[in-house]
């Protein structure tokens, strides 16, 4: 900031400096040159008149005016110097423009107010004294004019105030207005920066939300489809092994493979229907954040329906099951669940026995043990007393763990343990080493199973641990808080 309150690097409207020396703009320099020229002419004329009255050479008065007048060029850089020069030439009764413009610039600048008040008071005093002496001499020269004693002091004081107060008050107003404008501009720039920062953060949050939704949808599709397709591959491998030795068992395995395929197709159709509905809602501007939960609900409903149909199809392999599945799928008119069904529908702990039964049907030796169950309650659940997301997460952990046993340890024995505790729910799936005589079904692995299980458990505030056992098997453990409610 300069002495006049203007910025040294930017103009009054924030424009870059384009003027010479200390001027912010060229038009400011032109104005000051014009004022300095006018002040020089005035001071030279008044200096000549002063020299005549003081009986001095006229050239002395003109030189004094030529020295004092151009000082006005410095008003934006050193306003105090301009006012001091105007005070110094007051006794010579010159520098009226110099004093007026100097006081205005001083009051509008960033000079401390006490300095402005002191110099304004000195100007008033100098003008008062000079005017009083001049008027007294004029009155004394006129013998027939005898004014009251108070008239000369009053006129001197009035003239001093008239010549000093207006430029000072106007300068104070302009300075205050300039500071207010600068403050508002700085505040506007700050708000613009904050808005830009908020927009960047909003874009980051939106991108994070999109990535999170993609991850959740991919996790749901992996959980609900990979398990059933893995069982299909296991049954197909068993069918290939016994096709010539035991035609009856081969026929039964073929029927199971067909049932599993139709179940997987049904679940895929319903999940794709949910995704299409979510895409349409996004085009219309509706919220679609519940799509992953709706996918979970669809998968659970289709899985439960497929389990019941698979049980009814075991004595006779075939066509009736396929018919019922096709009629029950979305192509046959099944409705897609709404977003509000995401927590009311989902895999329950009571369905763990059915999940384990599917692995047993594929040839795996699986043991299910439940701790903390009261008498008369279901084997896999102490009643539905947990939040839907907790039960769904436990179900998915067991489902993915058994799928991994099918993939990586064919023929191994597995043990599923579920513990109902006072404030938490624990689940553990452990398998032994792979049996040497078991045929490898050649199931591919994408490496997302353990990652998905860990994400599900930690999202609910639980603890997930996985790793190999000393006996050569693998263990997956998860502990979830019982009080967790769905987000």
CSV table of C-alpha atoms in Angstrom, one decimal:
chain,number,residue,atom,x,y,z
A,1,UNK,CA,0.0,0.0,0.0
A,2,UNK,CA,1.2,3.5,-0.8
A,3,UNK,CA,0.7,6.6,1.3
A,4,UNK,CA,-2.5,7.3,-0.5
A,5,UNK,CA,-4.0,3.9,0.2
A,6,UNK,CA,-3.6,2.6,-3.3
A,7,UNK,CA,-1.8,-0.6,-4.0
A,8,UNK,CA,1.7,-0.4,-5.3
A,9,UNK,CA,1.2,-3.4,-7.6
A,10,UNK,CA,-2.4,-3.1,-8.7
A,11,UNK,CA,-4.7,-0.3,-9.6
A,12,UNK,CA,-7.9,0.9,-7.9
A,13,UNK,CA,-9.9,-1.9,-9.7
A,14,UNK,CA,-7.4,-4.6,-9.3
A,15,UNK,CA,-5.8,-3.9,-12.7
A,16,UNK,CA,-2.0,-4.3,-13.0
A,17,UNK,CA,0.2,-1.2,-12.7
A,18,UNK,CA,0.6,0.6,-16.0
A,19,UNK,CA,1.7,4.1,-15.0
A,20,UNK,CA,5.2,5.5,-14.5
A,21,UNK,CA,7.0,5.6,-11.2
A,22,UNK,CA,4.6,5.6,-8.3
A,23,UNK,CA,1.4,6.1,-10.3
A,24,UNK,CA,-0.9,3.1,-10.6
A,25,UNK,CA,-2.4,4.3,-13.8
A,26,UNK,CA,-1.4,6.7,-16.6
A,27,UNK,CA,-4.5,8.9,-16.1
A,28,UNK,CA,-3.5,9.4,-12.4
A,29,UNK,CA,-0.1,10.7,-13.6
A,30,UNK,CA,-1.8,13.0,-16.1
A,31,UNK,CA,-4.1,14.4,-13.5
A,32,UNK,CA,-1.3,15.0,-11.0
A,33,UNK,CA,0.8,16.8,-13.7
A,34,UNK,CA,-2.1,19.0,-14.6
A,35,UNK,CA,-2.7,19.9,-10.9
A,36,UNK,CA,1.0,20.5,-10.3
A,37,UNK,CA,1.1,22.9,-13.4
A,38,UNK,CA,-2.0,24.8,-12.1
A,39,UNK,CA,-0.5,25.0,-8.6
A,40,UNK,CA,2.8,26.2,-10.1
A,41,UNK,CA,1.1,29.0,-12.0
A,42,UNK,CA,-0.9,30.0,-9.0
A,43,UNK,CA,2.1,30.0,-6.6
A,44,UNK,CA,4.2,32.0,-9.1
A,45,UNK,CA,1.5,34.6,-9.5
A,46,UNK,CA,0.8,34.9,-5.8
A,47,UNK,CA,4.6,34.9,-5.1
A,48,UNK,CA,5.1,37.9,-7.4
A,49,UNK,CA,2.3,39.7,-5.5
A,50,UNK,CA,3.8,38.8,-2.2
A,51,UNK,CA,7.3,40.0,-3.2
A,52,UNK,CA,5.8,43.4,-4.3
A,53,UNK,CA,4.0,43.8,-1.0
A,54,UNK,CA,7.1,42.8,1.0
A,55,UNK,CA,9.3,45.1,-1.1
A,56,UNK,CA,11.3,42.2,-2.4
A,57,UNK,CA,12.5,41.5,-6.0
A,58,UNK,CA,9.6,40.1,-8.0
A,59,UNK,CA,11.9,37.3,-9.3
A,60,UNK,CA,12.3,36.0,-5.7
A,61,UNK,CA,8.5,35.6,-5.3
A,62,UNK,CA,8.2,33.9,-8.7
A,63,UNK,CA,11.1,31.5,-7.9
A,64,UNK,CA,9.4,30.6,-4.6
A,65,UNK,CA,6.2,29.8,-6.4
A,66,UNK,CA,8.0,27.7,-9.0
A,67,UNK,CA,9.6,25.7,-6.2
A,68,UNK,CA,6.4,25.2,-4.1
A,69,UNK,CA,3.9,24.5,-6.9
A,70,UNK,CA,5.4,21.3,-8.5
A,71,UNK,CA,5.5,19.6,-5.1
A,72,UNK,CA,2.0,18.5,-5.8
A,73,UNK,CA,3.4,15.8,-8.1
A,74,UNK,CA,4.5,14.0,-4.9
A,75,UNK,CA,1.0,13.9,-3.3
A,76,UNK,CA,0.4,10.2,-3.9
A,77,UNK,CA,3.8,9.2,-2.7
A,78,UNK,CA,4.5,11.6,0.1
A,79,UNK,CA,1.3,13.5,1.1
A,80,UNK,CA,2.9,14.7,4.4
A,81,UNK,CA,5.6,16.5,2.5
A,82,UNK,CA,3.0,18.3,0.3
A,83,UNK,CA,1.0,19.5,3.3
A,84,UNK,CA,4.2,20.6,5.1
A,85,UNK,CA,5.2,22.7,2.1
A,86,UNK,CA,1.7,24.2,1.9
A,87,UNK,CA,1.9,25.2,5.6
A,88,UNK,CA,5.4,26.7,5.0
A,89,UNK,CA,4.1,29.0,2.3
A,90,UNK,CA,1.0,30.1,4.1
A,91,UNK,CA,2.7,33.4,5.4
A,92,UNK,CA,3.3,34.3,1.8
A,93,UNK,CA,-0.4,33.9,1.1
A,94,UNK,CA,0.2,31.4,-1.7
A,95,UNK,CA,-0.6,27.7,-2.3
A,96,UNK,CA,-4.4,27.6,-2.0
A,97,UNK,CA,-4.7,24.7,-4.5
A,98,UNK,CA,-1.6,23.1,-3.0
A,99,UNK,CA,-3.1,23.1,0.5
A,100,UNK,CA,-6.5,21.9,-0.6
A,101,UNK,CA,-5.3,19.0,-2.7
A,102,UNK,CA,-2.6,18.1,-0.2
A,103,UNK,CA,-5.1,17.9,2.7
A,104,UNK,CA,-7.5,15.8,0.7
A,105,UNK,CA,-4.8,13.4,-0.3
A,106,UNK,CA,-3.4,13.2,3.2
A,107,UNK,CA,-6.9,12.4,4.7
A,108,UNK,CA,-7.6,9.8,2.0
A,109,UNK,CA,-4.2,8.0,2.5
A,110,UNK,CA,-3.1,5.4,5.0
A,111,UNK,CA,-1.3,7.9,7.1
A,112,UNK,CA,-2.3,7.6,10.8
A,113,UNK,CA,-5.2,9.8,11.8
A,114,UNK,CA,-3.3,11.6,14.5
A,115,UNK,CA,-0.8,12.8,11.9
A,116,UNK,CA,-3.6,14.0,9.7
A,117,UNK,CA,-5.3,15.8,12.6
A,118,UNK,CA,-2.0,17.5,13.6
A,119,UNK,CA,-1.2,18.8,10.1
A,120,UNK,CA,-4.9,19.9,9.6
A,121,UNK,CA,-4.7,21.8,12.9
A,122,UNK,CA,-1.4,23.4,11.8
A,123,UNK,CA,-3.0,24.5,8.5
A,124,UNK,CA,-6.0,26.0,10.3
A,125,UNK,CA,-3.7,27.9,12.7
A,126,UNK,CA,-1.5,29.2,10.0
A,127,UNK,CA,-4.4,30.3,7.9
A,128,UNK,CA,-6.1,31.9,11.0
A,129,UNK,CA,-2.9,33.9,11.9
A,130,UNK,CA,-2.2,35.0,8.4
A,131,UNK,CA,-5.8,36.0,7.8
A,132,UNK,CA,-6.0,37.8,11.1
A,133,UNK,CA,-2.9,39.9,10.4
A,134,UNK,CA,-3.9,40.7,6.9
A,135,UNK,CA,-7.4,41.8,7.9
A,136,UNK,CA,-6.1,43.9,10.7
A,137,UNK,CA,-3.7,45.7,8.4
A,138,UNK,CA,-6.5,46.4,5.9
A,139,UNK,CA,-8.9,47.7,8.7
A,140,UNK,CA,-6.1,49.9,10.1
A,141,UNK,CA,-5.6,51.5,6.7
A,142,UNK,CA,-9.2,52.6,6.6
A,143,UNK,CA,-9.7,55.2,9.4
A,144,UNK,CA,-13.4,55.6,8.8
A,145,UNK,CA,-14.2,51.9,9.3
A,146,UNK,CA,-14.3,50.6,12.9
A,147,UNK,CA,-15.6,47.0,13.0
A,148,UNK,CA,-16.4,45.2,16.3
A,149,UNK,CA,-13.5,43.6,18.0
A,150,UNK,CA,-14.8,40.1,17.5
A,151,UNK,CA,-15.3,40.4,13.7
A,152,UNK,CA,-11.7,40.0,12.6
A,153,UNK,CA,-11.0,36.9,14.7
A,154,UNK,CA,-14.3,35.4,13.7
A,155,UNK,CA,-13.7,36.0,10.0
A,156,UNK,CA,-10.1,34.6,10.3
A,157,UNK,CA,-11.4,31.4,12.1
A,158,UNK,CA,-14.2,30.9,9.6
A,159,UNK,CA,-11.8,31.3,6.7
A,160,UNK,CA,-9.3,28.8,8.2
A,161,UNK,CA,-12.1,26.3,8.7
A,162,UNK,CA,-13.6,26.8,5.3
A,163,UNK,CA,-10.3,26.3,3.6
A,164,UNK,CA,-9.3,23.2,5.7
A,165,UNK,CA,-12.4,21.2,6.8
A,166,UNK,CA,-14.0,20.4,3.4
A,167,UNK,CA,-10.9,18.8,1.8
A,168,UNK,CA,-10.1,16.9,5.1
A,169,UNK,CA,-13.7,15.5,5.5
A,170,UNK,CA,-14.0,14.6,1.8
A,171,UNK,CA,-10.6,12.9,1.9
A,172,UNK,CA,-11.6,10.9,5.0
A,173,UNK,CA,-14.8,9.8,3.3
A,174,UNK,CA,-13.0,8.7,0.1
A,175,UNK,CA,-10.3,6.9,2.1
A,176,UNK,CA,-13.0,5.0,4.1
A,177,UNK,CA,-14.9,4.1,1.0
A,178,UNK,CA,-11.7,2.9,-0.7
A,179,UNK,CA,-10.8,0.7,2.2
A,180,UNK,CA,-14.3,-0.7,2.3
A,181,UNK,CA,-14.2,-1.5,-1.4
A,182,UNK,CA,-10.8,-3.2,-1.0
A,183,UNK,CA,-12.2,-5.2,1.9
A,184,UNK,CA,-15.2,-6.3,0.0
A,185,UNK,CA,-13.0,-7.3,-3.0
A,186,UNK,CA,-10.8,-9.3,-0.8
A,187,UNK,CA,-13.8,-11.0,0.8
A,188,UNK,CA,-15.2,-11.7,-2.6
A,189,UNK,CA,-11.9,-13.2,-3.7
A,190,UNK,CA,-11.8,-15.3,-0.6
A,191,UNK,CA,-15.4,-16.5,-1.1
A,192,UNK,CA,-14.5,-17.4,-4.7
A,193,UNK,CA,-11.6,-19.4,-3.6
A,194,UNK,CA,-13.7,-21.2,-1.0
A,195,UNK,CA,-16.4,-21.9,-3.5
A,196,UNK,CA,-13.8,-23.3,-5.9
A,197,UNK,CA,-12.4,-25.4,-3.1
A,198,UNK,CA,-15.8,-26.6,-2.1
A,199,UNK,CA,-16.6,-27.5,-5.8
A,200,UNK,CA,-13.4,-29.5,-6.0
A,201,UNK,CA,-14.2,-31.3,-2.8
A,202,UNK,CA,-17.7,-32.0,-4.0
A,203,UNK,CA,-16.3,-33.4,-7.2
A,204,UNK,CA,-13.9,-35.6,-5.2
A,205,UNK,CA,-16.8,-36.8,-2.9
A,206,UNK,CA,-18.9,-37.5,-6.0
A,207,UNK,CA,-16.1,-39.5,-7.6
A,208,UNK,CA,-15.5,-41.3,-4.3
A,209,UNK,CA,-19.2,-42.1,-4.1
A,210,UNK,CA,-19.2,-43.4,-7.7
A,211,UNK,CA,-16.2,-45.6,-7.1
A,212,UNK,CA,-17.7,-46.9,-3.8
A,213,UNK,CA,-21.0,-47.8,-5.6
A,214,UNK,CA,-19.1,-49.6,-8.3
A,215,UNK,CA,-17.1,-51.5,-5.7
A,216,UNK,CA,-20.3,-52.5,-3.8
A,217,UNK,CA,-22.1,-53.6,-6.9
A,218,UNK,CA,-19.2,-55.6,-8.1
A,219,UNK,CA,-18.9,-57.2,-4.6
A,220,UNK,CA,-22.6,-58.1,-4.6
A,221,UNK,CA,-22.5,-59.7,-8.0
A,222,UNK,CA,-19.4,-61.6,-7.1
A,223,UNK,CA,-20.9,-63.0,-4.0
A,224,UNK,CA,-24.3,-64.0,-5.4
A,225,UNK,CA,-23.1,-65.5,-8.7
A,226,UNK,CA,-19.6,-66.9,-8.1
A,227,UNK,CA,-20.7,-69.3,-5.4
A,228,UNK,CA,-23.4,-70.9,-7.6
A,229,UNK,CA,-21.2,-71.0,-10.7
A,230,UNK,CA,-18.4,-72.6,-8.6
A,231,UNK,CA,-20.9,-75.4,-7.5
A,232,UNK,CA,-21.8,-75.8,-11.2
A,233,UNK,CA,-18.2,-76.4,-12.1
A,234,UNK,CA,-17.7,-78.8,-9.2
A,235,UNK,CA,-20.8,-80.9,-10.2
A,236,UNK,CA,-19.6,-80.9,-13.9
A,237,UNK,CA,-16.2,-82.2,-12.8
A,238,UNK,CA,-18.0,-85.0,-10.8
A,239,UNK,CA,-20.2,-85.7,-13.8
A,240,UNK,CA,-17.2,-86.1,-16.0
A,241,UNK,CA,-15.6,-88.5,-13.5
A,242,UNK,CA,-18.6,-90.9,-13.1
A,243,UNK,CA,-20.2,-90.6,-16.5
A,244,UNK,CA,-19.2,-94.1,-17.6
A,245,UNK,CA,-18.9,-95.8,-14.3
A,246,UNK,CA,-22.3,-94.8,-12.7
A,247,UNK,CA,-24.8,-93.5,-15.2
A,248,UNK,CA,-27.5,-93.0,-12.6
A,249,UNK,CA,-25.2,-90.7,-10.5
A,250,UNK,CA,-24.1,-89.0,-13.7
A,251,UNK,CA,-27.7,-88.3,-14.6
A,252,UNK,CA,-28.3,-86.8,-11.1
A,253,UNK,CA,-25.2,-84.6,-11.3
A,254,UNK,CA,-26.3,-83.4,-14.7
A,255,UNK,CA,-29.6,-82.4,-13.3
A,256,UNK,CA,-27.9,-80.5,-10.5
A,257,UNK,CA,-25.7,-78.7,-12.9
A,258,UNK,CA,-28.8,-77.7,-14.9
A,259,UNK,CA,-30.5,-76.5,-11.7
A,260,UNK,CA,-27.5,-74.5,-10.7
A,261,UNK,CA,-27.2,-72.9,-14.1
A,262,UNK,CA,-30.8,-71.9,-14.1
A,263,UNK,CA,-30.5,-70.5,-10.6
A,264,UNK,CA,-27.5,-68.4,-11.7
A,265,UNK,CA,-29.4,-67.1,-14.7
A,266,UNK,CA,-32.4,-66.2,-12.6
A,267,UNK,CA,-30.2,-64.2,-10.2
A,268,UNK,CA,-28.4,-62.5,-13.1
A,269,UNK,CA,-31.7,-61.5,-14.7
A,270,UNK,CA,-33.0,-60.0,-11.5
A,271,UNK,CA,-29.8,-58.1,-10.8
A,272,UNK,CA,-29.7,-56.7,-14.3
A,273,UNK,CA,-33.3,-55.7,-13.8
A,274,UNK,CA,-32.3,-53.7,-10.7
A,275,UNK,CA,-29.4,-52.1,-12.5
A,276,UNK,CA,-31.6,-51.0,-15.4
A,277,UNK,CA,-34.1,-49.6,-13.0
A,278,UNK,CA,-31.3,-47.7,-11.2
A,279,UNK,CA,-30.0,-46.3,-14.5
A,280,UNK,CA,-33.5,-45.1,-15.5
A,281,UNK,CA,-33.9,-43.4,-12.1
A,282,UNK,CA,-30.5,-41.7,-12.5
A,283,UNK,CA,-31.6,-40.3,-15.9
A,284,UNK,CA,-34.8,-38.9,-14.2
A,285,UNK,CA,-32.8,-37.4,-11.4
A,286,UNK,CA,-33.9,-39.9,-8.7
A,287,UNK,CA,-31.6,-41.2,-6.0
A,288,UNK,CA,-30.0,-44.5,-6.7
A,289,UNK,CA,-27.8,-45.1,-3.7
A,290,UNK,CA,-29.8,-48.1,-2.6
A,291,UNK,CA,-29.0,-50.1,-5.7
A,292,UNK,CA,-26.4,-52.4,-4.1
A,293,UNK,CA,-28.7,-53.2,-1.2
A,294,UNK,CA,-31.5,-54.0,-3.7
A,295,UNK,CA,-29.1,-56.3,-5.5
A,296,UNK,CA,-28.4,-58.1,-2.2
A,297,UNK,CA,-32.1,-58.5,-1.6
A,298,UNK,CA,-32.7,-59.8,-5.1
A,299,UNK,CA,-29.9,-62.3,-4.8
A,300,UNK,CA,-31.2,-63.5,-1.4
A,301,UNK,CA,-34.7,-63.9,-2.7
A,302,UNK,CA,-33.6,-65.8,-5.8
A,303,UNK,CA,-31.2,-67.9,-3.8
A,304,UNK,CA,-33.9,-68.9,-1.3
A,305,UNK,CA,-36.3,-69.7,-4.1
A,306,UNK,CA,-33.7,-71.7,-5.9
A,307,UNK,CA,-32.8,-73.7,-2.8
A,308,UNK,CA,-36.4,-74.8,-2.3
A,309,UNK,CA,-36.7,-75.7,-5.9
A,310,UNK,CA,-33.4,-77.6,-5.8
A,311,UNK,CA,-34.7,-79.7,-2.9
A,312,UNK,CA,-37.9,-80.5,-4.6
A,313,UNK,CA,-35.9,-81.5,-7.8
A,314,UNK,CA,-33.5,-84.0,-6.1
A,315,UNK,CA,-35.7,-87.1,-6.6
A,316,UNK,CA,-36.4,-86.4,-10.3
A,317,UNK,CA,-33.9,-84.5,-12.3
A,318,UNK,CA,-35.2,-82.1,-14.6
A,319,UNK,CA,-37.7,-80.2,-16.4
A,320,UNK,CA,-40.2,-79.2,-13.7
A,321,UNK,CA,-37.6,-77.2,-11.9
A,322,UNK,CA,-36.6,-75.4,-15.0
A,323,UNK,CA,-40.2,-74.5,-15.7
A,324,UNK,CA,-40.8,-73.1,-12.3
A,325,UNK,CA,-37.6,-71.1,-12.3
A,326,UNK,CA,-38.4,-69.6,-15.7
A,327,UNK,CA,-41.9,-68.7,-14.5
A,328,UNK,CA,-40.6,-67.1,-11.4
A,329,UNK,CA,-37.9,-65.0,-13.0
A,330,UNK,CA,-38.2,-61.4,-14.1
A,331,UNK,CA,-39.0,-62.6,-17.6
A,332,UNK,CA,-42.1,-64.2,-16.3
A,333,UNK,CA,-43.3,-61.1,-14.6
A,334,UNK,CA,-41.5,-61.0,-11.3
A,335,UNK,CA,-41.4,-57.5,-9.9
A,336,UNK,CA,-38.1,-55.9,-9.0
A,337,UNK,CA,-37.9,-55.0,-5.3
A,338,UNK,CA,-37.9,-51.4,-4.3
A,339,UNK,CA,-35.2,-49.6,-2.5
A,340,UNK,CA,-37.1,-49.9,0.8
A,341,UNK,CA,-36.7,-53.7,0.7
A,342,UNK,CA,-33.0,-53.6,1.1
A,343,UNK,CA,-33.0,-54.2,4.8
A,344,UNK,CA,-36.1,-56.2,5.1
A,345,UNK,CA,-34.8,-58.9,2.6
A,346,UNK,CA,-31.5,-60.6,2.7
A,347,UNK,CA,-29.7,-63.8,3.7
A,348,UNK,CA,-30.6,-64.8,7.2
A,349,UNK,CA,-28.5,-66.8,9.6
A,350,UNK,CA,-31.2,-69.5,9.5
A,351,UNK,CA,-30.3,-70.1,5.9
A,352,UNK,CA,-26.7,-71.1,6.7
A,353,UNK,CA,-27.9,-74.8,7.0
A,354,UNK,CA,-29.2,-74.6,3.4
A,355,UNK,CA,-25.9,-73.0,2.3
A,356,UNK,CA,-23.9,-75.8,3.9
A,357,UNK,CA,-26.2,-78.4,2.4
A,358,UNK,CA,-25.4,-77.1,-1.1
A,359,UNK,CA,-21.7,-77.7,-0.5
A,360,UNK,CA,-22.4,-81.1,0.9
A,361,UNK,CA,-24.5,-81.9,-2.3
A,362,UNK,CA,-21.3,-81.0,-4.3
A,363,UNK,CA,-19.3,-83.6,-2.4
A,364,UNK,CA,-17.7,-81.6,0.3
A,365,UNK,CA,-17.6,-82.8,3.9
A,366,UNK,CA,-18.9,-79.8,5.9
A,367,UNK,CA,-19.7,-79.6,9.6
A,368,UNK,CA,-21.8,-76.8,11.0
A,369,UNK,CA,-21.5,-76.0,14.7
A,370,UNK,CA,-23.4,-73.2,16.5
A,371,UNK,CA,-22.6,-72.0,20.0
A,372,UNK,CA,-24.9,-69.9,22.2
A,373,UNK,CA,-28.2,-71.2,20.9
A,374,UNK,CA,-31.0,-71.5,23.4
A,375,UNK,CA,-33.3,-74.6,23.5
A,376,UNK,CA,-35.9,-74.7,20.8
A,377,UNK,CA,-34.2,-72.1,18.6
A,378,UNK,CA,-33.0,-72.8,15.0
A,379,UNK,CA,-29.6,-74.4,14.6
A,380,UNK,CA,-28.0,-71.6,12.8
A,381,UNK,CA,-29.6,-68.6,14.5
A,382,UNK,CA,-30.7,-67.6,17.9
A,383,UNK,CA,-33.8,-66.1,16.4
A,384,UNK,CA,-33.5,-63.1,14.0
A,385,UNK,CA,-32.2,-60.7,16.6
A,386,UNK,CA,-29.4,-59.0,14.6
A,387,UNK,CA,-29.5,-56.2,12.1
A,388,UNK,CA,-30.1,-57.3,8.5
A,389,UNK,CA,-26.7,-56.2,7.4
A,390,UNK,CA,-25.0,-58.2,10.1
A,391,UNK,CA,-26.8,-61.4,9.2
A,392,UNK,CA,-26.2,-60.7,5.5
A,393,UNK,CA,-22.5,-60.2,6.1
A,394,UNK,CA,-22.1,-63.4,8.1
A,395,UNK,CA,-23.9,-65.3,5.4
A,396,UNK,CA,-21.7,-63.9,2.6
A,397,UNK,CA,-18.5,-64.6,4.6
A,398,UNK,CA,-19.5,-68.3,5.0
A,399,UNK,CA,-20.6,-68.4,1.3
A,400,UNK,CA,-17.3,-67.0,0.0
A,401,UNK,CA,-15.2,-69.1,2.4
A,402,UNK,CA,-16.9,-72.4,1.2
A,403,UNK,CA,-16.5,-71.3,-2.4
A,404,UNK,CA,-12.8,-70.8,-1.8
A,405,UNK,CA,-12.6,-74.3,-0.4
A,406,UNK,CA,-14.2,-75.7,-3.6
A,407,UNK,CA,-11.7,-73.7,-5.6
A,408,UNK,CA,-8.4,-74.1,-3.8
A,409,UNK,CA,-8.9,-77.3,-1.6
A,410,UNK,CA,-11.0,-79.8,-3.5
A,411,UNK,CA,-11.8,-82.8,-1.3
A,412,UNK,CA,-10.8,-81.0,2.0
A,413,UNK,CA,-13.0,-81.2,5.1
A,414,UNK,CA,-14.5,-78.0,6.2
A,415,UNK,CA,-15.9,-76.8,9.5
A,416,UNK,CA,-18.3,-73.8,10.0
A,417,UNK,CA,-18.6,-72.4,13.5
A,418,UNK,CA,-21.1,-69.7,14.5
A,419,UNK,CA,-21.0,-68.2,18.0
A,420,UNK,CA,-23.7,-66.0,19.5
A,421,UNK,CA,-22.2,-63.9,22.2
A,422,UNK,CA,-23.5,-61.1,24.4
A,423,UNK,CA,-22.5,-58.2,22.3
A,424,UNK,CA,-21.1,-59.7,19.1
A,425,UNK,CA,-21.5,-62.4,16.6
A,426,UNK,CA,-18.5,-64.5,15.5
A,427,UNK,CA,-18.1,-66.9,12.6
A,428,UNK,CA,-15.2,-69.1,11.6
A,429,UNK,CA,-14.7,-71.3,8.5
A,430,UNK,CA,-11.8,-73.6,8.6
A,431,UNK,CA,-10.7,-76.3,6.1
A,432,UNK,CA,-8.1,-79.0,6.3
A,433,UNK,CA,-5.5,-79.8,3.7
A,434,UNK,CA,-6.5,-80.8,0.2
A,435,UNK,CA,-7.2,-84.6,-0.2
A,436,UNK,CA,-4.7,-86.2,-2.6
A,437,UNK,CA,-7.2,-88.3,-4.5
A,438,UNK,CA,-9.8,-85.5,-5.1
A,439,UNK,CA,-10.1,-84.2,-8.6
A,440,UNK,CA,-9.3,-80.5,-9.2
A,441,UNK,CA,-12.3,-78.8,-10.9
A,442,UNK,CA,-9.9,-76.1,-12.3
A,443,UNK,CA,-12.0,-73.1,-10.9
A,444,UNK,CA,-10.5,-69.7,-11.8
A,445,UNK,CA,-9.8,-67.2,-9.1
A,446,UNK,CA,-10.0,-63.4,-9.4
A,447,UNK,CA,-8.4,-62.7,-6.0
A,448,UNK,CA,-11.4,-60.6,-4.9
A,449,UNK,CA,-13.0,-63.0,-2.4
A,450,UNK,CA,-10.9,-62.2,0.7
A,451,UNK,CA,-10.9,-58.6,-0.2
A,452,UNK,CA,-14.6,-58.5,-0.4
A,453,UNK,CA,-15.1,-60.3,2.9
A,454,UNK,CA,-12.7,-57.9,4.7
A,455,UNK,CA,-14.5,-54.9,3.2
A,456,UNK,CA,-17.9,-56.1,4.3
A,457,UNK,CA,-16.8,-56.9,7.9
A,458,UNK,CA,-14.8,-53.7,8.5
A,459,UNK,CA,-17.6,-51.6,7.1
A,460,UNK,CA,-19.8,-52.7,10.0
A,461,UNK,CA,-17.0,-52.1,12.6
A,462,UNK,CA,-16.0,-55.7,12.8
A,463,UNK,CA,-12.7,-57.6,12.7
A,464,UNK,CA,-11.6,-59.9,9.9
A,465,UNK,CA,-8.7,-62.4,10.0
A,466,UNK,CA,-7.6,-64.9,7.5
A,467,UNK,CA,-4.6,-67.1,6.9
A,468,UNK,CA,-3.2,-70.6,6.7
A,469,UNK,CA,-3.4,-73.1,9.6
A,470,UNK,CA,-0.5,-75.3,11.0
A,471,UNK,CA,-2.1,-78.4,9.5
A,472,UNK,CA,-1.9,-77.1,5.9
A,473,UNK,CA,-5.5,-75.8,5.7
A,474,UNK,CA,-6.9,-72.3,5.7
A,475,UNK,CA,-9.0,-70.4,8.3
A,476,UNK,CA,-11.3,-67.4,7.9
A,477,UNK,CA,-12.6,-65.6,11.0
A,478,UNK,CA,-14.9,-62.6,11.5
A,479,UNK,CA,-16.3,-60.9,14.5
A,480,UNK,CA,-19.1,-58.3,14.2
A,481,UNK,CA,-20.8,-56.1,16.8
A,482,UNK,CA,-24.3,-57.4,17.6
A,483,UNK,CA,-25.7,-53.8,17.9
A,484,UNK,CA,-24.8,-52.8,14.4
A,485,UNK,CA,-27.7,-51.3,12.5
A,486,UNK,CA,-27.8,-50.8,8.8
A,487,UNK,CA,-26.5,-47.6,7.4
